[in-house]
Amino acid sequence: MTATAVTEPVRSAIPFLDLAAINSEVDQTIAEAWKGVQSTQRFIGGPHVDRFEYDWAAYCGTRHAIGVANGTDALELVLRALGIGPGDEVILPANTFTATAEAVVMAGAQPRFVDVDHESLLVSAETIRTALNSRTAAIIPVHLYGHMPNMQEILDLANSAGIAVIEDAAQAHGSTWRGRKAGSIGVAGCFSFYPGKNLGAYGDGGAIVTDDDALADKIRSLSDHGRASNSKYAHDAAGRNSRLDALQAIVLSAKLPRLDGWNRARQEAVTHYAEYLSEWSGSLVRATGDAISAYHLNVIRVADRGRIQEELLHQGTQTGIHYPTPLHVFSFYGHPGGPLPVAEEAAASVLSLPLSPNITADQIERVCSQLLEVTESA
Ligand SMILES: *Cc1c(COP(=O)(O)O)cnc(C)c1O
């Protein structure tokens, strides 16, 4: 080696989410279970799906879990099974992934966007109340980033208004509010198993959990071509095809025993971030009240986000934005368009920092020192 060679070791980039590390823990278990499916050729439904549904319901503390094709379908199927459709309005926060609103549109109802609490960035009874009217049929609180709002206040409001509470728990696998799991509090809870979620499949997947026997039967039928139970060609309704397949169920069953450990690792990482950033002037979006978050995302709020994101990337740190556009801004949702000042401010300032169950203390420290440097250089 000559004296002019690079002597400084190049430090590796810090990924936003290290999915490969998560999946490598279960690859072997999955490969073995998959051999069994190859021998029976039961690719859709079957014993692996039954077992995952049973275990997911037990984990969530509900009577039923119904596997479906993705989280968006889960929301749409609950709305349809509840008879919500044309002429109805469904209240939801403006700062969520577009899928929450798409499901309402697919069911034939009108999304009605509301603002969120300025600290939690979640809906509250106060923000929901502003949008209630005689056409309101349901409210979909979104457990954004894994955090849950005061569900008792929301249930009380919904009960007095005679409307349903449907939880969008797509970012909250294992989050709890007063000891109750996300998804188990409203009339139904909807999950996505998109690969990057806290519990992720090897493709698309989703589930609905509920304690309501009749609703569970209806959802199961609608998600499988409106089939009458145990019948191939007797149909009760014009349903659709939205089912979970055996491969995804195998992956989810292999990962489920590790979910709590992974969530704990995420919580610890978030605590480390807070320690390193204790002197920082910016703000961290954290679970509030009686919620214990599964910390799907680790979100901060910064002014001058575009520059900060670019400078972090330049130093090897990948970040995300969840989400850059509040949904009431999209004209295709046909909403009068706000103003919804908190959701708008959040869309302009939120930045999600790297977070994986296996992120190291060293990586967290590097991200934090980079963040301190780029925000102080403004
Ligand atoms: C991921 C997600 C969905 C949609 O789930 P898919 O499985 O991608 O259809 C819905 N709502 C929220 C809040 C999500 O994060």
Coordinates of C-alpha atoms and ligand atoms in Angstrom, one line a residue, residues 69-75 96-100 102 142-145 168-171 190-194 197 204-206 296 323, ligand 1:
A69 CA -54.9 -9.8 0.0
N70 CA -53.7 -6.5 1.4
G71 CA -54.4 -3.7 3.9
T72 CA -56.4 -1.5 1.5
D73 CA -58.8 -4.4 0.8
A74 CA -59.1 -5.0 4.5
L75 CA -60.5 -1.5 5.0
T96 CA -52.3 9.2 6.3
F97 CA -51.3 7.0 3.4
T98 CA -53.6 7.4 0.5
A99 CA -54.9 3.8 0.9
T100 CA -57.1 4.7 3.8
E102 CA -58.9 4.8 -1.4
V142 CA -55.2 5.7 11.8
H143 CA -52.6 4.5 14.2
L144 CA -50.0 6.5 12.4
Y145 CA -46.3 5.5 13.0
D168 CA -56.5 1.4 10.4
A169 CA -53.8 -0.5 12.2
A170 CA -51.6 -1.0 9.2
Q171 CA -48.7 0.6 11.1
C190 CA -57.4 -3.6 9.6
F191 CA -53.8 -4.7 9.1
S192 CA -51.4 -4.7 6.1
F193 CA -48.6 -7.2 5.9
Y194 CA -46.8 -5.3 3.1
K197 CA -44.6 -3.2 7.9
D204 CA -48.8 -8.4 -0.3
G205 CA -51.1 -9.5 2.5
G206 CA -53.6 -8.1 5.0
H296 CA -43.3 1.5 12.8
Y323 CA -46.4 11.7 4.0
Ligands
LIG1 C1 -49.7 0.3 4.4 C2 -50.9 1.1 4.8 C3 -52.1 0.8 4.2 C4 -52.3 -0.1 3.0 O1 -51.9 -1.4 3.1 P1 -51.5 -2.2 1.8 O2 -51.3 -3.6 2.3 O3 -50.3 -1.6 1.1 O4 -52.7 -2.1 0.9 C5 -53.2 1.4 4.7 N1 -53.1 2.3 5.7 C6 -51.9 2.7 6.2 C7 -51.9 3.7 7.3 C8 -50.7 2.1 5.8 O5 -49.6 2.4 6.3

